[in-house]
């Protein structure tokens, strides 16, 4: 592969394809936290972009050094993504339901509680630990890109990974903006919807990795 427009186009297209799961998770995060500030949005998108930079590069290194072991590990990638996203999504749904019940007990109202209780349940922020798990789950399949860029030199592999990261950052920022707008309208249902989306992403990655 030479340094040309085809290299740039291929890297951008790889970035778009790999960023789709992170885009969906970005929407989920903003749904759960509609009041998210721009600085925090940049930090979240930056974490996803960092993982999307590291994973293809790690895959490239593995192909160049321990190809046989890496090939054996590949079959576990869909399972890892599925387990991580099922855990996060299920946790979000469970916490949202439990939080709603506690709110109703506090305010003494049925049918989801008062407006103050709903606002409290919406104010739960994404923790750094959960963000890291999301970053791994949405980028782990990018390890396979190591085979796609295996004929690149080190500088070209790093450049391709940087382009993928930049595309991921832009796409995730878009997802966060979309999720923020939607989160303001969906109110207390946002966290449950977010959990369901994460679970569906995990299933989609698993099906795509195992059967296709």
PDB file of C-alpha atoms in Angstrom:
ATOM      1  CA  UNK A   1       0.000   0.000   0.000  1.00  0.00           C
ATOM      2  CA  UNK A   2       1.301   3.441  -0.973  1.00  0.00           C
ATOM      3  CA  UNK A   3       0.694   6.849   0.555  1.00  0.00           C
ATOM      4  CA  UNK A   4      -2.157   8.004  -1.662  1.00  0.00           C
ATOM      5  CA  UNK A   5      -5.859   8.858  -1.711  1.00  0.00           C
ATOM      6  CA  UNK A   6      -6.773   5.168  -1.733  1.00  0.00           C
ATOM      7  CA  UNK A   7      -4.934   4.703   1.569  1.00  0.00           C
ATOM      8  CA  UNK A   8      -6.775   7.713   3.034  1.00  0.00           C
ATOM      9  CA  UNK A   9     -10.147   6.525   1.730  1.00  0.00           C
ATOM     10  CA  UNK A  10      -9.611   2.969   3.023  1.00  0.00           C
ATOM     11  CA  UNK A  11      -8.627   4.256   6.459  1.00  0.00           C
ATOM     12  CA  UNK A  12     -11.653   6.569   6.626  1.00  0.00           C
ATOM     13  CA  UNK A  13     -14.013   3.782   5.575  1.00  0.00           C
ATOM     14  CA  UNK A  14     -12.492   1.469   8.184  1.00  0.00           C
ATOM     15  CA  UNK A  15     -13.027   4.224  10.740  1.00  0.00           C
ATOM     16  CA  UNK A  16     -16.694   4.624   9.795  1.00  0.00           C
ATOM     17  CA  UNK A  17     -17.316   0.881   9.954  1.00  0.00           C
ATOM     18  CA  UNK A  18     -15.543   0.417  13.264  1.00  0.00           C
ATOM     19  CA  UNK A  19     -17.135   3.490  14.874  1.00  0.00           C
ATOM     20  CA  UNK A  20     -20.761   2.398  14.432  1.00  0.00           C
ATOM     21  CA  UNK A  21     -20.946   0.513  17.734  1.00  0.00           C
ATOM     22  CA  UNK A  22     -19.256   3.382  19.572  1.00  0.00           C
ATOM     23  CA  UNK A  23     -21.704   5.776  17.873  1.00  0.00           C
ATOM     24  CA  UNK A  24     -24.669   3.802  19.230  1.00  0.00           C
ATOM     25  CA  UNK A  25     -23.167   3.653  22.724  1.00  0.00           C
ATOM     26  CA  UNK A  26     -22.506   7.409  22.582  1.00  0.00           C
ATOM     27  CA  UNK A  27     -26.212   7.959  21.958  1.00  0.00           C
ATOM     28  CA  UNK A  28     -26.980   5.728  24.952  1.00  0.00           C
ATOM     29  CA  UNK A  29     -24.665   7.722  27.233  1.00  0.00           C
ATOM     30  CA  UNK A  30     -26.200  11.024  26.207  1.00  0.00           C
ATOM     31  CA  UNK A  31     -29.715   9.586  26.608  1.00  0.00           C
ATOM     32  CA  UNK A  32     -28.889   8.804  30.226  1.00  0.00           C
ATOM     33  CA  UNK A  33     -27.266  12.190  30.805  1.00  0.00           C
ATOM     34  CA  UNK A  34     -29.038  14.818  28.670  1.00  0.00           C
ATOM     35  CA  UNK A  35     -27.390  17.683  30.573  1.00  0.00           C
ATOM     36  CA  UNK A  36     -23.893  16.556  29.521  1.00  0.00           C
ATOM     37  CA  UNK A  37     -21.494  19.434  28.868  1.00  0.00           C
ATOM     38  CA  UNK A  38     -19.337  19.792  25.752  1.00  0.00           C
ATOM     39  CA  UNK A  39     -16.089  19.166  27.635  1.00  0.00           C
ATOM     40  CA  UNK A  40     -17.436  15.889  28.990  1.00  0.00           C
ATOM     41  CA  UNK A  41     -18.691  14.910  25.529  1.00  0.00           C
ATOM     42  CA  UNK A  42     -15.191  15.466  24.124  1.00  0.00           C
ATOM     43  CA  UNK A  43     -13.671  13.344  26.911  1.00  0.00           C
ATOM     44  CA  UNK A  44     -16.087  10.445  26.272  1.00  0.00           C
ATOM     45  CA  UNK A  45     -15.596  10.590  22.493  1.00  0.00           C
ATOM     46  CA  UNK A  46     -11.838  10.807  23.121  1.00  0.00           C
ATOM     47  CA  UNK A  47     -11.846   7.560  25.117  1.00  0.00           C
ATOM     48  CA  UNK A  48     -13.648   5.711  22.311  1.00  0.00           C
ATOM     49  CA  UNK A  49     -11.253   7.208  19.755  1.00  0.00           C
ATOM     50  CA  UNK A  50      -8.263   6.130  21.869  1.00  0.00           C
ATOM     51  CA  UNK A  51      -9.442   2.520  21.962  1.00  0.00           C
ATOM     52  CA  UNK A  52     -10.164   2.572  18.225  1.00  0.00           C
ATOM     53  CA  UNK A  53      -6.565   3.770  17.720  1.00  0.00           C
ATOM     54  CA  UNK A  54      -5.026   1.159  20.024  1.00  0.00           C
ATOM     55  CA  UNK A  55      -6.976  -1.924  18.904  1.00  0.00           C
ATOM     56  CA  UNK A  56      -6.074  -1.919  15.168  1.00  0.00           C
ATOM     57  CA  UNK A  57      -2.465  -1.175  16.067  1.00  0.00           C
ATOM     58  CA  UNK A  58      -2.454  -3.991  18.634  1.00  0.00           C
ATOM     59  CA  UNK A  59      -3.946  -6.287  15.981  1.00  0.00           C
ATOM     60  CA  UNK A  60      -1.222  -5.251  13.512  1.00  0.00           C
ATOM     61  CA  UNK A  61       1.470  -6.052  16.109  1.00  0.00           C
ATOM     62  CA  UNK A  62      -0.136  -9.423  16.881  1.00  0.00           C
ATOM     63  CA  UNK A  63      -0.316 -10.386  13.204  1.00  0.00           C
ATOM     64  CA  UNK A  64       3.354  -9.462  12.822  1.00  0.00           C
ATOM     65  CA  UNK A  65       4.515 -11.338  15.927  1.00  0.00           C
ATOM     66  CA  UNK A  66       2.142 -13.996  17.266  1.00  0.00           C
ATOM     67  CA  UNK A  67      -0.200 -14.586  14.335  1.00  0.00           C
ATOM     68  CA  UNK A  68      -1.118 -18.182  15.251  1.00  0.00           C
ATOM     69  CA  UNK A  69      -1.996 -17.325  18.871  1.00  0.00           C
ATOM     70  CA  UNK A  70      -3.889 -14.219  17.770  1.00  0.00           C
ATOM     71  CA  UNK A  71      -5.915 -16.235  15.258  1.00  0.00           C
ATOM     72  CA  UNK A  72      -6.969 -18.614  18.044  1.00  0.00           C
ATOM     73  CA  UNK A  73      -7.942 -15.674  20.286  1.00  0.00           C
ATOM     74  CA  UNK A  74     -10.147 -14.125  17.601  1.00  0.00           C
ATOM     75  CA  UNK A  75     -12.997 -16.575  18.209  1.00  0.00           C
ATOM     76  CA  UNK A  76     -13.392 -15.199  21.753  1.00  0.00           C
ATOM     77  CA  UNK A  77     -13.803 -11.568  20.638  1.00  0.00           C
ATOM     78  CA  UNK A  78     -17.599 -11.730  19.980  1.00  0.00           C
ATOM     79  CA  UNK A  79     -18.136 -13.482  23.338  1.00  0.00           C
ATOM     80  CA  UNK A  80     -16.170 -10.814  25.229  1.00  0.00           C
ATOM     81  CA  UNK A  81     -18.127  -7.983  23.586  1.00  0.00           C
ATOM     82  CA  UNK A  82     -21.445  -9.759  24.243  1.00  0.00           C
ATOM     83  CA  UNK A  83     -20.724 -10.378  27.941  1.00  0.00           C
ATOM     84  CA  UNK A  84     -19.491  -6.819  28.575  1.00  0.00           C
ATOM     85  CA  UNK A  85     -22.434  -5.130  26.850  1.00  0.00           C
ATOM     86  CA  UNK A  86     -25.018  -7.484  28.383  1.00  0.00           C
ATOM     87  CA  UNK A  87     -23.568  -6.646  31.796  1.00  0.00           C
ATOM     88  CA  UNK A  88     -23.600  -2.864  31.268  1.00  0.00           C
ATOM     89  CA  UNK A  89     -27.020  -2.820  29.580  1.00  0.00           C
ATOM     90  CA  UNK A  90     -28.615  -5.120  32.158  1.00  0.00           C
ATOM     91  CA  UNK A  91     -27.112  -3.052  34.970  1.00  0.00           C
ATOM     92  CA  UNK A  92     -28.555   0.149  33.493  1.00  0.00           C
ATOM     93  CA  UNK A  93     -32.040  -1.346  33.209  1.00  0.00           C
ATOM     94  CA  UNK A  94     -31.957  -2.855  36.713  1.00  0.00           C
ATOM     95  CA  UNK A  95     -30.693   0.375  38.285  1.00  0.00           C
ATOM     96  CA  UNK A  96     -33.333   2.419  36.466  1.00  0.00           C
ATOM     97  CA  UNK A  97     -36.148   0.141  37.697  1.00  0.00           C
ATOM     98  CA  UNK A  98     -34.819   0.047  41.265  1.00  0.00           C
ATOM     99  CA  UNK A  99     -34.280   3.810  41.272  1.00  0.00           C
ATOM    100  CA  UNK A 100     -37.870   4.338  40.116  1.00  0.00           C
ATOM    101  CA  UNK A 101     -39.213   2.177  42.943  1.00  0.00           C
ATOM    102  CA  UNK A 102     -37.122   4.002  45.541  1.00  0.00           C
ATOM    103  CA  UNK A 103     -38.345   7.330  44.224  1.00  0.00           C
ATOM    104  CA  UNK A 104     -41.956   6.271  44.555  1.00  0.00           C
ATOM    105  CA  UNK A 105     -41.351   5.149  48.133  1.00  0.00           C
ATOM    106  CA  UNK A 106     -39.816   8.526  48.952  1.00  0.00           C
ATOM    107  CA  UNK A 107     -42.479  10.733  47.431  1.00  0.00           C
ATOM    108  CA  UNK A 108     -45.332   8.354  48.148  1.00  0.00           C
ATOM    109  CA  UNK A 109     -46.703   8.530  44.610  1.00  0.00           C
ATOM    110  CA  UNK A 110     -47.420   5.708  42.196  1.00  0.00           C
ATOM    111  CA  UNK A 111     -46.939   5.570  38.428  1.00  0.00           C
ATOM    112  CA  UNK A 112     -43.243   6.435  38.336  1.00  0.00           C
ATOM    113  CA  UNK A 113     -42.984   8.999  41.117  1.00  0.00           C
ATOM    114  CA  UNK A 114     -42.934  12.768  41.096  1.00  0.00           C
ATOM    115  CA  UNK A 115     -40.963  15.043  38.751  1.00  0.00           C
ATOM    116  CA  UNK A 116     -38.160  15.546  41.299  1.00  0.00           C
ATOM    117  CA  UNK A 117     -37.667  11.785  41.605  1.00  0.00           C
ATOM    118  CA  UNK A 118     -37.499  11.399  37.829  1.00  0.00           C
ATOM    119  CA  UNK A 119     -34.915  14.166  37.585  1.00  0.00           C
ATOM    120  CA  UNK A 120     -32.793  12.451  40.238  1.00  0.00           C
ATOM    121  CA  UNK A 121     -32.905   9.142  38.393  1.00  0.00           C
ATOM    122  CA  UNK A 122     -31.828  10.909  35.200  1.00  0.00           C
ATOM    123  CA  UNK A 123     -28.841  12.642  36.819  1.00  0.00           C
ATOM    124  CA  UNK A 124     -26.788   9.464  37.179  1.00  0.00           C
ATOM    125  CA  UNK A 125     -23.473  10.058  35.412  1.00  0.00           C
ATOM    126  CA  UNK A 126     -21.356   7.641  33.461  1.00  0.00           C
ATOM    127  CA  UNK A 127     -18.434   6.454  35.582  1.00  0.00           C
ATOM    128  CA  UNK A 128     -14.900   6.163  34.225  1.00  0.00           C
ATOM    129  CA  UNK A 129     -14.848   2.403  34.890  1.00  0.00           C
ATOM    130  CA  UNK A 130     -18.016   1.846  32.851  1.00  0.00           C
ATOM    131  CA  UNK A 131     -16.650   4.110  30.100  1.00  0.00           C
ATOM    132  CA  UNK A 132     -13.511   1.955  29.878  1.00  0.00           C
ATOM    133  CA  UNK A 133     -15.604  -1.221  29.659  1.00  0.00           C
ATOM    134  CA  UNK A 134     -17.681   0.380  26.887  1.00  0.00           C
ATOM    135  CA  UNK A 135     -14.516   1.420  25.079  1.00  0.00           C
ATOM    136  CA  UNK A 136     -13.145  -2.136  25.160  1.00  0.00           C
ATOM    137  CA  UNK A 137     -16.473  -3.740  24.202  1.00  0.00           C
ATOM    138  CA  UNK A 138     -17.047  -1.453  21.205  1.00  0.00           C
ATOM    139  CA  UNK A 139     -13.479  -1.607  19.888  1.00  0.00           C
ATOM    140  CA  UNK A 140     -12.312  -5.159  20.585  1.00  0.00           C
ATOM    141  CA  UNK A 141     -13.480  -6.348  17.159  1.00  0.00           C
ATOM    142  CA  UNK A 142     -11.090  -3.748  15.691  1.00  0.00           C
ATOM    143  CA  UNK A 143      -8.261  -6.127  16.636  1.00  0.00           C
ATOM    144  CA  UNK A 144      -9.184  -8.034  13.479  1.00  0.00           C
ATOM    145  CA  UNK A 145      -8.212  -4.969  11.445  1.00  0.00           C
ATOM    146  CA  UNK A 146      -4.640  -6.111  12.126  1.00  0.00           C
ATOM    147  CA  UNK A 147      -5.109  -8.583   9.264  1.00  0.00           C
ATOM    148  CA  UNK A 148      -6.438  -5.849   6.976  1.00  0.00           C
ATOM    149  CA  UNK A 149      -3.417  -3.607   7.520  1.00  0.00           C
ATOM    150  CA  UNK A 150      -0.845  -6.388   7.984  1.00  0.00           C
ATOM    151  CA  UNK A 151       1.069  -5.352   4.857  1.00  0.00           C
ATOM    152  CA  UNK A 152       1.518  -1.771   6.143  1.00  0.00           C
ATOM    153  CA  UNK A 153       4.789  -0.563   7.598  1.00  0.00           C
ATOM    154  CA  UNK A 154       4.823   0.749  11.187  1.00  0.00           C
ATOM    155  CA  UNK A 155       4.387   4.406  10.216  1.00  0.00           C
ATOM    156  CA  UNK A 156       1.542   3.602   7.841  1.00  0.00           C
ATOM    157  CA  UNK A 157      -0.193   1.377  10.430  1.00  0.00           C
ATOM    158  CA  UNK A 158       0.041   4.157  13.032  1.00  0.00           C
ATOM    159  CA  UNK A 159      -1.283   6.697  10.501  1.00  0.00           C
ATOM    160  CA  UNK A 160      -4.219   4.445   9.570  1.00  0.00           C
ATOM    161  CA  UNK A 161      -5.035   3.948  13.267  1.00  0.00           C
ATOM    162  CA  UNK A 162      -4.904   7.718  13.847  1.00  0.00           C
ATOM    163  CA  UNK A 163      -7.316   8.305  10.957  1.00  0.00           C
ATOM    164  CA  UNK A 164      -9.653   5.636  12.367  1.00  0.00           C
ATOM    165  CA  UNK A 165      -9.462   7.366  15.771  1.00  0.00           C
ATOM    166  CA  UNK A 166     -10.231  10.796  14.277  1.00  0.00           C
ATOM    167  CA  UNK A 167     -13.241   9.438  12.375  1.00  0.00           C
ATOM    168  CA  UNK A 168     -14.445   7.672  15.534  1.00  0.00           C
ATOM    169  CA  UNK A 169     -14.159  10.890  17.552  1.00  0.00           C
ATOM    170  CA  UNK A 170     -16.240  12.861  15.035  1.00  0.00           C
ATOM    171  CA  UNK A 171     -18.902  10.144  14.761  1.00  0.00           C
ATOM    172  CA  UNK A 172     -19.137   9.714  18.555  1.00  0.00           C
ATOM    173  CA  UNK A 173     -19.509  13.467  19.079  1.00  0.00           C
ATOM    174  CA  UNK A 174     -22.403  13.350  16.629  1.00  0.00           C
ATOM    175  CA  UNK A 175     -23.930  10.443  18.567  1.00  0.00           C
ATOM    176  CA  UNK A 176     -23.603  12.318  21.847  1.00  0.00           C
ATOM    177  CA  UNK A 177     -25.362  15.373  20.391  1.00  0.00           C
ATOM    178  CA  UNK A 178     -28.188  13.219  19.001  1.00  0.00           C
ATOM    179  CA  UNK A 179     -28.562  11.357  22.294  1.00  0.00           C
ATOM    180  CA  UNK A 180     -28.626  14.571  24.284  1.00  0.00           C
ATOM    181  CA  UNK A 181     -31.514  15.947  22.247  1.00  0.00           C
ATOM    182  CA  UNK A 182     -33.418  12.660  22.428  1.00  0.00           C
ATOM    183  CA  UNK A 183     -32.715  12.271  26.147  1.00  0.00           C
ATOM    184  CA  UNK A 184     -34.405  15.574  26.909  1.00  0.00           C
ATOM    185  CA  UNK A 185     -37.606  14.278  25.276  1.00  0.00           C
ATOM    186  CA  UNK A 186     -37.582  10.687  26.531  1.00  0.00           C
ATOM    187  CA  UNK A 187     -37.230  11.718  30.171  1.00  0.00           C
ATOM    188  CA  UNK A 188     -37.237   8.818  32.663  1.00  0.00           C
ATOM    189  CA  UNK A 189     -37.452   6.122  29.976  1.00  0.00           C
ATOM    190  CA  UNK A 190     -34.033   7.072  28.578  1.00  0.00           C
ATOM    191  CA  UNK A 191     -31.976   4.809  30.855  1.00  0.00           C
ATOM    192  CA  UNK A 192     -34.084   1.710  30.147  1.00  0.00           C
ATOM    193  CA  UNK A 193     -33.969   2.430  26.408  1.00  0.00           C
ATOM    194  CA  UNK A 194     -30.200   2.896  26.667  1.00  0.00           C
ATOM    195  CA  UNK A 195     -29.796  -0.452  28.408  1.00  0.00           C
ATOM    196  CA  UNK A 196     -31.850  -2.201  25.718  1.00  0.00           C
ATOM    197  CA  UNK A 197     -29.735  -0.589  22.992  1.00  0.00           C
ATOM    198  CA  UNK A 198     -26.503  -1.776  24.643  1.00  0.00           C
ATOM    199  CA  UNK A 199     -27.855  -5.331  24.900  1.00  0.00           C
ATOM    200  CA  UNK A 200     -28.898  -5.264  21.232  1.00  0.00           C
ATOM    201  CA  UNK A 201     -25.418  -4.009  20.227  1.00  0.00           C
ATOM    202  CA  UNK A 202     -23.831  -6.878  22.167  1.00  0.00           C
ATOM    203  CA  UNK A 203     -26.068  -9.421  20.420  1.00  0.00           C
ATOM    204  CA  UNK A 204     -25.361  -7.832  17.024  1.00  0.00           C
ATOM    205  CA  UNK A 205     -21.569  -8.002  17.548  1.00  0.00           C
ATOM    206  CA  UNK A 206     -21.879 -11.621  18.682  1.00  0.00           C
ATOM    207  CA  UNK A 207     -24.035 -12.704  15.732  1.00  0.00           C
ATOM    208  CA  UNK A 208     -21.823 -10.834  13.253  1.00  0.00           C
ATOM    209  CA  UNK A 209     -18.647 -12.333  14.711  1.00  0.00           C
ATOM    210  CA  UNK A 210     -19.860 -15.924  15.074  1.00  0.00           C
ATOM    211  CA  UNK A 211     -22.118 -16.467  12.071  1.00  0.00           C
ATOM    212  CA  UNK A 212     -20.699 -14.116   9.417  1.00  0.00           C
TER     213      UNK A 212
END
